[in-house]
Amino acid sequence: MPKGKKKGKYEHRRTELPYSSDEDAGIDMTNDNYSETSGQSDLRSHDDAENEIQEKLEEKVLEIIDALSARANAARAAALVALRNALQRRYLAHLLSGQRVTLAEHITKALRRGKDGEKKAAAAVAPLLALQIGEEGTEEFMSEVRPALFAAATDKTASLDTRTECCSSLAVLCYLLEEDLNEILEVMKMFETIFSGSYLKGDGSVKVSGAAVEEGSWHAAALDGWALLLALLDGRHAADTLRDRPPSFTRLAELLDACSLDVRLAAGGALAAAHERAAHGDADGHVAWDEPAATPRLVLLARDSHKYRAKRDRKLQRATFRDILKYFEDGEIDEERVRVGTETLCVDSWAARAAYSALAASLGAGLALLAPHVAALRTALGLPPAAPHAAPRAKLNKLQRHLQNTAACKARTLARNKSRDKRSAALAL
């Protein structure tokens, strides 16, 4: 700690003792100039520290963007992971807006030509990038990245983890930023072709092959994505889609018997979200689905106690399906309140649950970071429009900050000396 700062600290402690006697003598020991100068100096020091952190991070991000052109696949994958970590820590729209074309090209190239690690990292960072490059470049970014994610999600040569990540990212991107209804329906159709692998066999038996078990997470991500995008359709369109296009309610109910826990949980949530959405657009006030056949399955899943399942899996399944069964039997949904930064989000529907779960999983810490800045994200979360931000203060270079700190230190020293002289005169009396 600097010598002058340490001295001021101990002097302040000494001046606290004689306050009462000096006040009785009628001497004003307060020094507004000292307090104001010190407060302004501390504020400047805090701002300077924040500016330095921001500058270092921006320099690091620019280095990471340069590393996306590395020749080694592992180096590019590591750069994508580092970029995602940086975007979860700071809002960098002013920096990335000038790099949007370069970034879109890197993400698209990684998804189309990269190996598994690079593809997965590119898919994971895509939603964060789309929200941080600014609204002006969103449409162009989506036009390049969406087809690449679409192809990677169904690429059988990629690993299941990579395909799962691509499905989740594609669903979040379309949910937040896609405005073309035909594109949304096309993505939903692709998701249905993926999770159809978990449908029952023609004889009504469950698929228990090794592939069905291994692909459970992939099928569940596609099913979650389908349920998320269904919320973008209005009630009548959703009801017509469930009636005229696959999957029907009967097909969704079949997934409740899948051998994968992930698929069963996703099927329960998708069934509740589909029923909730379609009920708003049904002219007769009810939804045509096979409720007598599906309800007993929900009861069994809510009370499942088979010992051949892991204890954690049983607890998770029972807790999830108790809520789903309560919705179908009583029409009730437990309201939840979730903190997003400094704001509170009310989750009171199955569509809201699906949206929050998908966004939290995809954006991570970036959800609270981006919520005050991105209008599309606030709309998706059901938050009110954000208040306009004040214009950012002009940044000072290092020399200007040094001169400013020197002047503040000199003013603080003069104020301390002036206060010391007043105290000496008071004590002499």
Short mmCIF file of C-alpha atoms in Angstrom, two decimals:
data_model
loop_
_atom_site.label_atom_id
_atom_site.label_comp_id
_atom_site.label_asym_id
_atom_site.label_seq_id
_atom_site.Cartn_x
_atom_site.Cartn_y
_atom_site.Cartn_z
CA MET A 1 0.00 0.00 0.00
CA PRO A 2 1.44 3.49 -0.88
CA LYS A 3 2.95 5.38 1.98
CA GLY A 4 0.69 8.42 1.64
CA LYS A 5 -2.48 6.31 1.60
CA LYS A 6 -1.42 4.43 4.73
CA LYS A 7 -0.74 7.66 6.57
CA GLY A 8 -4.13 9.08 5.68
CA LYS A 9 -5.81 5.95 6.98
CA TYR A 10 -4.27 6.23 10.42
CA GLU A 11 -4.87 10.00 10.61
CA HIS A 12 -8.56 9.44 9.98
CA ARG A 13 -8.68 7.12 12.98
CA ARG A 14 -7.06 9.77 15.20
CA THR A 15 -9.48 12.50 14.14
CA GLU A 16 -12.46 10.39 15.19
CA LEU A 17 -11.51 10.66 18.89
CA PRO A 18 -11.66 14.43 19.62
CA TYR A 19 -14.84 15.13 17.61
CA SER A 20 -17.04 15.71 20.68
CA SER A 21 -14.66 18.15 22.43
CA ASP A 22 -14.03 20.14 19.26
CA GLU A 23 -17.72 20.41 18.54
CA ASP A 24 -18.27 21.72 22.10
CA ALA A 25 -15.62 24.38 21.45
CA GLY A 26 -17.58 25.52 18.40
CA ILE A 27 -14.92 24.50 15.88
CA ASP A 28 -16.09 22.95 12.61
CA MET A 29 -13.82 20.00 11.90
CA THR A 30 -15.65 18.82 8.77
CA ASN A 31 -13.88 19.24 5.48
CA ASP A 32 -16.24 18.90 2.57
CA ASN A 33 -13.42 19.43 0.12
CA TYR A 34 -11.52 16.46 1.52
CA SER A 35 -14.51 14.10 1.39
CA GLU A 36 -15.52 15.15 -2.12
CA THR A 37 -12.00 14.92 -3.48
CA SER A 38 -11.40 11.52 -1.91
CA GLY A 39 -14.75 10.20 -3.15
CA GLN A 40 -14.10 11.38 -6.69
CA SER A 41 -10.61 9.93 -6.61
CA ASP A 42 -11.88 6.55 -5.40
CA LEU A 43 -14.54 6.58 -8.12
CA ARG A 44 -11.95 7.38 -10.76
CA SER A 45 -9.69 4.64 -9.46
CA HIS A 46 -12.53 2.13 -9.65
CA ASP A 47 -13.41 3.26 -13.18
CA ASP A 48 -9.77 3.06 -14.21
CA ALA A 49 -9.49 -0.47 -12.88
CA GLU A 50 -12.65 -1.46 -14.77
CA ASN A 51 -11.33 0.15 -17.95
CA GLU A 52 -8.04 -1.71 -17.65
CA ILE A 53 -9.83 -5.03 -17.16
CA GLN A 54 -12.07 -4.29 -20.14
CA GLU A 55 -9.12 -3.34 -22.34
CA LYS A 56 -7.17 -6.45 -21.43
CA LEU A 57 -10.17 -8.66 -22.15
CA GLU A 58 -10.77 -6.97 -25.50
CA GLU A 59 -7.14 -7.45 -26.45
CA LYS A 60 -7.43 -11.10 -25.45
CA VAL A 61 -10.61 -11.54 -27.51
CA LEU A 62 -8.91 -10.08 -30.58
CA GLU A 63 -6.06 -12.55 -30.08
CA ILE A 64 -8.60 -15.38 -29.80
CA ILE A 65 -10.28 -14.30 -33.05
CA ASP A 66 -6.89 -14.38 -34.76
CA ALA A 67 -6.33 -17.87 -33.34
CA LEU A 68 -9.49 -19.09 -35.12
CA SER A 69 -7.38 -19.13 -38.28
CA ALA A 70 -4.78 -21.50 -36.81
CA ARG A 71 -3.77 -24.47 -38.92
CA ALA A 72 -4.19 -27.06 -36.16
CA ASN A 73 -7.71 -28.29 -35.49
CA ALA A 74 -7.03 -28.52 -31.73
CA ALA A 75 -5.86 -24.89 -31.65
CA ARG A 76 -9.02 -23.68 -33.39
CA ALA A 77 -11.21 -25.71 -31.04
CA ALA A 78 -9.39 -24.27 -28.01
CA ALA A 79 -9.87 -20.75 -29.41
CA LEU A 80 -13.62 -21.34 -29.80
CA VAL A 81 -13.87 -22.56 -26.20
CA ALA A 82 -11.90 -19.53 -24.98
CA LEU A 83 -14.15 -17.22 -27.00
CA ARG A 84 -17.26 -18.71 -25.41
CA ASN A 85 -15.80 -18.22 -21.94
CA ALA A 86 -15.00 -14.59 -22.72
CA LEU A 87 -18.48 -13.90 -24.09
CA GLN A 88 -20.00 -15.24 -20.89
CA ARG A 89 -18.00 -12.74 -18.84
CA ARG A 90 -18.39 -9.43 -20.70
CA TYR A 91 -20.74 -7.72 -23.14
CA LEU A 92 -18.56 -6.99 -26.19
CA ALA A 93 -21.02 -5.94 -28.87
CA HIS A 94 -19.04 -2.77 -29.68
CA LEU A 95 -15.96 -4.91 -30.38
CA LEU A 96 -17.61 -7.83 -32.20
CA SER A 97 -19.84 -5.72 -34.45
CA GLY A 98 -16.83 -5.01 -36.66
CA GLN A 99 -15.88 -8.70 -36.73
CA ARG A 100 -19.28 -10.21 -37.54
CA VAL A 101 -18.44 -11.31 -41.09
CA THR A 102 -15.16 -12.91 -40.01
CA LEU A 103 -16.81 -14.67 -37.08
CA ALA A 104 -19.68 -16.01 -39.18
CA GLU A 105 -17.18 -17.44 -41.66
CA HIS A 106 -15.15 -19.10 -38.92
CA ILE A 107 -18.22 -20.67 -37.28
CA THR A 108 -19.60 -21.91 -40.60
CA LYS A 109 -16.26 -23.36 -41.67
CA ALA A 110 -15.81 -25.10 -38.31
CA LEU A 111 -19.29 -26.66 -38.52
CA ARG A 112 -18.85 -27.87 -42.10
CA ARG A 113 -15.19 -28.96 -42.18
CA GLY A 114 -13.98 -29.22 -38.61
CA LYS A 115 -13.53 -32.34 -36.56
CA ASP A 116 -15.74 -33.27 -33.63
CA GLY A 117 -14.11 -31.03 -31.02
CA GLU A 118 -14.15 -28.01 -33.29
CA LYS A 119 -17.74 -28.63 -34.43
CA LYS A 120 -18.99 -28.96 -30.89
CA ALA A 121 -17.18 -25.81 -29.73
CA ALA A 122 -18.49 -23.84 -32.74
CA ALA A 123 -22.05 -24.96 -32.05
CA ALA A 124 -21.76 -24.03 -28.38
CA VAL A 125 -20.52 -20.48 -29.05
CA ALA A 126 -22.93 -19.71 -31.91
CA PRO A 127 -25.89 -18.46 -29.77
CA LEU A 128 -23.66 -16.21 -27.67
CA LEU A 129 -22.06 -14.74 -30.78
CA ALA A 130 -25.42 -14.15 -32.46
CA LEU A 131 -26.59 -12.12 -29.46
CA GLN A 132 -23.36 -10.15 -29.08
CA ILE A 133 -22.62 -9.04 -32.66
CA GLY A 134 -25.46 -6.51 -32.69
CA GLU A 135 -28.90 -6.53 -34.29
CA GLU A 136 -27.64 -5.24 -37.65
CA GLY A 137 -25.63 -8.38 -38.36
CA THR A 138 -28.06 -10.93 -36.95
CA GLU A 139 -29.85 -11.76 -40.20
CA GLU A 140 -26.62 -12.30 -42.11
CA PHE A 141 -25.16 -14.38 -39.30
CA MET A 142 -28.27 -16.58 -39.19
CA SER A 143 -28.33 -17.07 -42.97
CA GLU A 144 -24.81 -18.52 -42.84
CA VAL A 145 -24.75 -20.39 -39.54
CA ARG A 146 -28.25 -21.92 -39.48
CA PRO A 147 -27.78 -24.18 -42.55
CA ALA A 148 -24.40 -25.32 -41.20
CA LEU A 149 -25.94 -26.22 -37.83
CA PHE A 150 -28.82 -27.94 -39.61
CA ALA A 151 -26.41 -30.15 -41.57
CA ALA A 152 -24.18 -30.88 -38.56
CA ALA A 153 -27.15 -31.91 -36.40
CA THR A 154 -27.94 -34.78 -38.78
CA ASP A 155 -24.38 -35.69 -39.74
CA LYS A 156 -23.99 -39.37 -38.85
CA THR A 157 -20.19 -39.10 -39.10
CA ALA A 158 -20.11 -36.65 -36.17
CA SER A 159 -20.16 -37.85 -32.58
CA LEU A 160 -23.43 -37.96 -30.64
CA ASP A 161 -22.25 -35.22 -28.30
CA THR A 162 -21.58 -32.94 -31.26
CA ARG A 163 -24.95 -33.65 -32.84
CA THR A 164 -26.65 -33.06 -29.49
CA GLU A 165 -24.93 -29.68 -29.10
CA CYS A 166 -25.89 -28.70 -32.65
CA CYS A 167 -29.56 -29.52 -32.02
CA SER A 168 -29.65 -27.45 -28.83
CA SER A 169 -27.89 -24.44 -30.39
CA LEU A 170 -30.03 -24.55 -33.53
CA ALA A 171 -33.22 -24.57 -31.46
CA VAL A 172 -32.09 -21.59 -29.34
CA LEU A 173 -31.00 -19.58 -32.38
CA CYS A 174 -34.28 -20.17 -34.20
CA TYR A 175 -36.31 -19.45 -31.06
CA LEU A 176 -34.59 -16.11 -30.45
CA LEU A 177 -33.80 -14.77 -33.89
CA GLU A 178 -35.61 -16.64 -36.70
CA GLU A 179 -38.56 -14.75 -38.19
CA ASP A 180 -39.36 -16.96 -41.19
CA LEU A 181 -42.13 -19.39 -40.19
CA ASN A 182 -41.27 -21.78 -43.03
CA GLU A 183 -37.71 -22.10 -41.73
CA ILE A 184 -39.02 -22.83 -38.23
CA LEU A 185 -41.33 -25.55 -39.53
CA GLU A 186 -38.47 -27.04 -41.54
CA VAL A 187 -36.27 -27.24 -38.45
CA MET A 188 -39.12 -28.80 -36.46
CA LYS A 189 -39.55 -31.42 -39.19
CA MET A 190 -35.84 -32.23 -39.03
CA PHE A 191 -36.04 -32.58 -35.24
CA GLU A 192 -38.96 -35.01 -35.63
CA THR A 193 -36.94 -37.20 -37.98
CA ILE A 194 -34.25 -37.43 -35.29
CA PHE A 195 -36.36 -38.33 -32.25
CA SER A 196 -38.54 -40.65 -34.31
CA GLY A 197 -35.74 -43.15 -33.71
CA SER A 198 -37.16 -43.61 -30.20
CA TYR A 199 -40.72 -44.39 -31.31
CA LEU A 200 -42.10 -47.82 -30.46
CA LYS A 201 -41.64 -50.62 -32.96
CA GLY A 202 -44.42 -51.65 -35.30
CA ASP A 203 -45.54 -54.34 -32.86
CA GLY A 204 -45.75 -51.83 -30.00
CA SER A 205 -42.56 -52.98 -28.24
CA VAL A 206 -39.84 -50.65 -26.96
CA LYS A 207 -36.57 -50.32 -28.83
CA VAL A 208 -33.86 -51.60 -26.51
CA SER A 209 -30.95 -51.83 -28.92
CA GLY A 210 -27.59 -50.33 -28.06
CA ALA A 211 -28.08 -47.58 -30.62
CA ALA A 212 -31.41 -46.54 -29.06
CA VAL A 213 -29.74 -46.22 -25.66
CA GLU A 214 -26.65 -44.40 -26.91
CA GLU A 215 -28.63 -41.95 -29.02
CA GLY A 216 -30.95 -41.02 -26.15
CA SER A 217 -29.32 -37.65 -25.44
CA TRP A 218 -29.40 -36.75 -29.15
CA HIS A 219 -33.08 -37.69 -29.46
CA ALA A 220 -33.90 -35.80 -26.25
CA ALA A 221 -32.16 -32.62 -27.50
CA ALA A 222 -34.14 -32.80 -30.73
CA LEU A 223 -37.39 -33.36 -28.82
CA ASP A 224 -36.66 -30.42 -26.50
CA GLY A 225 -35.88 -28.27 -29.55
CA TRP A 226 -39.14 -29.27 -31.23
CA ALA A 227 -41.16 -28.37 -28.11
CA LEU A 228 -39.33 -25.05 -27.79
CA LEU A 229 -40.09 -24.03 -31.39
CA LEU A 230 -43.72 -25.14 -31.09
CA ALA A 231 -44.21 -22.20 -28.70
CA LEU A 232 -43.50 -19.82 -31.61
CA LEU A 233 -46.69 -20.95 -33.39
CA ASP A 234 -50.00 -19.38 -32.47
CA GLY A 235 -52.54 -21.65 -30.76
CA ARG A 236 -54.62 -22.50 -33.83
CA HIS A 237 -51.57 -23.16 -35.99
CA ALA A 238 -50.07 -25.36 -33.27
CA ALA A 239 -53.29 -27.39 -33.04
CA ASP A 240 -53.38 -27.80 -36.84
CA THR A 241 -49.70 -28.77 -36.91
CA LEU A 242 -50.20 -31.48 -34.29
CA ARG A 243 -53.20 -32.80 -36.17
CA ASP A 244 -51.79 -32.70 -39.73
CA ARG A 245 -48.01 -33.14 -39.30
CA PRO A 246 -45.95 -35.61 -37.33
CA PRO A 247 -45.59 -36.07 -34.46
CA SER A 248 -49.15 -36.54 -33.27
CA PHE A 249 -50.08 -36.69 -29.57
CA THR A 250 -50.17 -40.48 -29.90
CA ARG A 251 -46.59 -40.55 -31.17
CA LEU A 252 -45.41 -38.23 -28.43
CA ALA A 253 -47.06 -40.47 -25.84
CA GLU A 254 -45.13 -43.45 -27.23
CA LEU A 255 -41.88 -41.77 -26.21
CA LEU A 256 -42.91 -42.04 -22.56
CA ASP A 257 -41.93 -45.73 -22.78
CA ALA A 258 -38.47 -45.10 -24.29
CA CYS A 259 -35.56 -46.88 -22.67
CA SER A 260 -33.61 -43.62 -22.26
CA LEU A 261 -34.41 -41.47 -19.22
CA ASP A 262 -33.53 -38.31 -21.16
CA VAL A 263 -36.08 -39.16 -23.84
CA ARG A 264 -38.79 -39.96 -21.28
CA LEU A 265 -38.27 -36.65 -19.47
CA ALA A 266 -38.19 -34.69 -22.74
CA ALA A 267 -41.32 -36.50 -23.94
CA GLY A 268 -43.23 -35.59 -20.78
CA GLY A 269 -42.30 -31.93 -21.11
CA ALA A 270 -43.05 -31.88 -24.85
CA LEU A 271 -46.44 -33.54 -24.31
CA ALA A 272 -47.40 -30.95 -21.68
CA ALA A 273 -46.12 -28.03 -23.77
CA ALA A 274 -47.93 -29.29 -26.89
CA HIS A 275 -51.19 -29.77 -24.98
CA GLU A 276 -50.87 -26.31 -23.40
CA ARG A 277 -50.15 -24.60 -26.71
CA ALA A 278 -52.76 -26.39 -28.77
CA ALA A 279 -55.46 -25.89 -26.12
CA HIS A 280 -55.37 -22.14 -26.75
CA GLY A 281 -56.21 -22.63 -30.42
CA ASP A 282 -58.75 -25.44 -30.22
CA ALA A 283 -62.17 -24.12 -31.21
CA ASP A 284 -64.03 -26.52 -28.88
CA GLY A 285 -61.87 -25.73 -25.88
CA HIS A 286 -60.28 -29.18 -25.77
CA VAL A 287 -57.47 -30.97 -27.53
CA ALA A 288 -58.02 -34.22 -29.39
CA TRP A 289 -55.41 -36.52 -27.89
CA ASP A 290 -55.44 -40.00 -26.46
CA GLU A 291 -55.76 -38.96 -22.81
CA PRO A 292 -57.15 -42.30 -21.47
CA ALA A 293 -54.16 -44.15 -22.89
CA ALA A 294 -51.51 -41.62 -21.87
CA THR A 295 -52.64 -40.87 -18.30
CA PRO A 296 -51.90 -44.36 -16.92
CA ARG A 297 -48.38 -44.11 -18.32
CA LEU A 298 -47.89 -40.78 -16.57
CA VAL A 299 -49.10 -42.30 -13.29
CA LEU A 300 -46.63 -45.19 -13.60
CA LEU A 301 -43.74 -42.86 -14.34
CA ALA A 302 -44.67 -40.60 -11.42
CA ARG A 303 -44.61 -43.62 -9.06
CA ASP A 304 -41.85 -45.67 -10.64
CA SER A 305 -39.87 -47.64 -8.04
CA HIS A 306 -38.11 -50.24 -10.20
CA LYS A 307 -34.83 -51.17 -8.56
CA TYR A 308 -33.08 -51.78 -11.87
CA ARG A 309 -33.07 -48.01 -12.45
CA ALA A 310 -30.49 -45.82 -10.71
CA LYS A 311 -31.74 -44.13 -7.54
CA ARG A 312 -31.00 -40.66 -8.89
CA ASP A 313 -32.84 -41.45 -12.13
CA ARG A 314 -35.89 -42.66 -10.20
CA LYS A 315 -36.00 -39.52 -8.06
CA LEU A 316 -35.64 -37.22 -11.06
CA GLN A 317 -38.27 -39.08 -13.05
CA ARG A 318 -40.81 -39.12 -10.21
CA ALA A 319 -40.34 -35.42 -9.45
CA THR A 320 -40.74 -34.44 -13.10
CA PHE A 321 -43.76 -36.56 -13.87
CA ARG A 322 -45.58 -35.60 -10.67
CA ASP A 323 -45.71 -32.04 -12.03
CA ILE A 324 -46.79 -33.26 -15.47
CA LEU A 325 -49.50 -35.50 -14.04
CA LYS A 326 -50.76 -32.63 -11.87
CA TYR A 327 -51.08 -30.47 -14.98
CA PHE A 328 -53.09 -33.07 -16.93
CA GLU A 329 -55.32 -33.99 -14.00
CA ASP A 330 -55.92 -30.58 -12.40
CA GLY A 331 -54.75 -28.12 -15.05
CA GLU A 332 -52.34 -26.56 -12.53
CA ILE A 333 -48.72 -25.50 -12.97
CA ASP A 334 -46.49 -24.65 -10.02
CA GLU A 335 -45.24 -21.10 -10.47
CA GLU A 336 -41.51 -20.60 -10.06
CA ARG A 337 -39.52 -17.40 -9.69
CA VAL A 338 -35.97 -17.31 -11.02
CA ARG A 339 -33.39 -14.58 -10.59
CA VAL A 340 -31.80 -13.38 -13.83
CA GLY A 341 -29.16 -10.86 -12.80
CA THR A 342 -30.98 -8.16 -10.84
CA GLU A 343 -34.41 -9.08 -12.24
CA THR A 344 -36.90 -11.78 -11.36
CA LEU A 345 -38.38 -14.06 -14.01
CA CYS A 346 -41.80 -15.65 -13.45
CA VAL A 347 -42.03 -19.18 -14.90
CA ASP A 348 -45.71 -20.08 -14.89
CA SER A 349 -46.22 -22.22 -18.01
CA TRP A 350 -44.67 -25.20 -19.75
CA ALA A 351 -43.56 -22.97 -22.63
CA ALA A 352 -41.80 -20.64 -20.18
CA ARG A 353 -40.13 -23.62 -18.48
CA ALA A 354 -38.88 -24.93 -21.82
CA ALA A 355 -37.59 -21.49 -22.82
CA TYR A 356 -35.73 -20.82 -19.57
CA SER A 357 -34.20 -24.31 -19.46
CA ALA A 358 -32.98 -24.09 -23.07
CA LEU A 359 -31.58 -20.57 -22.73
CA ALA A 360 -29.89 -21.25 -19.40
CA ALA A 361 -28.25 -24.41 -20.74
CA SER A 362 -27.08 -22.75 -23.96
CA LEU A 363 -25.97 -19.33 -22.68
CA GLY A 364 -24.83 -20.27 -19.18
CA ALA A 365 -23.56 -17.23 -17.28
CA GLY A 366 -24.19 -15.18 -20.42
CA LEU A 367 -27.94 -15.29 -19.74
CA ALA A 368 -27.75 -12.76 -16.89
CA LEU A 369 -25.04 -10.79 -18.69
CA LEU A 370 -27.01 -10.33 -21.93
CA ALA A 371 -30.50 -9.90 -20.47
CA PRO A 372 -30.16 -6.11 -19.89
CA HIS A 373 -28.84 -5.52 -23.42
CA VAL A 374 -30.61 -7.85 -25.91
CA ALA A 375 -34.26 -7.13 -26.68
CA ALA A 376 -34.89 -10.55 -28.27
CA LEU A 377 -33.67 -12.31 -25.13
CA ARG A 378 -35.83 -10.15 -22.87
CA THR A 379 -38.88 -10.90 -25.00
CA ALA A 380 -38.17 -14.63 -24.87
CA LEU A 381 -37.85 -14.51 -21.08
CA GLY A 382 -41.00 -12.42 -20.67
CA LEU A 383 -39.12 -9.46 -19.17
CA PRO A 384 -40.23 -5.85 -19.77
CA PRO A 385 -38.25 -3.67 -22.20
CA ALA A 386 -34.98 -2.48 -20.71
CA ALA A 387 -34.50 1.15 -19.78
CA PRO A 388 -32.29 3.06 -22.23
CA HIS A 389 -28.64 2.97 -21.24
CA ALA A 390 -26.70 6.12 -20.64
CA ALA A 391 -24.11 7.00 -23.25
CA PRO A 392 -20.76 5.41 -22.34
CA ARG A 393 -18.09 7.72 -21.03
CA ALA A 394 -15.19 8.46 -23.34
CA LYS A 395 -12.26 6.14 -22.65
CA LEU A 396 -8.95 7.63 -21.60
CA ASN A 397 -5.62 6.28 -22.73
CA LYS A 398 -2.95 5.27 -20.24
CA LEU A 399 -1.17 8.64 -20.26
CA GLN A 400 -4.42 10.53 -19.66
CA ARG A 401 -5.34 8.20 -16.80
CA HIS A 402 -1.86 8.66 -15.28
CA LEU A 403 -2.13 12.47 -15.43
CA GLN A 404 -5.64 12.34 -13.98
CA ASN A 405 -4.54 10.12 -11.09
CA THR A 406 -1.54 12.38 -10.41
CA ALA A 407 -3.76 15.45 -10.22
CA ALA A 408 -6.22 13.67 -7.94
CA CYS A 409 -3.37 12.54 -5.66
CA LYS A 410 -2.02 16.10 -5.46
CA ALA A 411 -5.48 17.49 -4.61
CA ARG A 412 -5.96 14.81 -1.97
CA THR A 413 -2.57 15.65 -0.39
CA LEU A 414 -3.37 19.38 -0.25
CA ALA A 415 -6.75 18.64 1.34
CA ARG A 416 -5.11 16.43 3.98
CA ASN A 417 -2.52 19.11 4.80
CA LYS A 418 -5.25 21.74 5.11
CA SER A 419 -7.25 19.48 7.42
CA ARG A 420 -4.13 18.75 9.48
CA ASP A 421 -3.46 22.48 9.97
CA LYS A 422 -7.03 23.02 11.23
CA ARG A 423 -6.70 20.16 13.69
CA SER A 424 -3.38 21.51 15.00
CA ALA A 425 -4.90 24.94 15.59
CA ALA A 426 -7.89 23.39 17.37
CA LEU A 427 -5.72 21.29 19.66
CA ALA A 428 -3.52 24.28 20.51
CA LEU A 429 -6.57 26.03 21.97
#
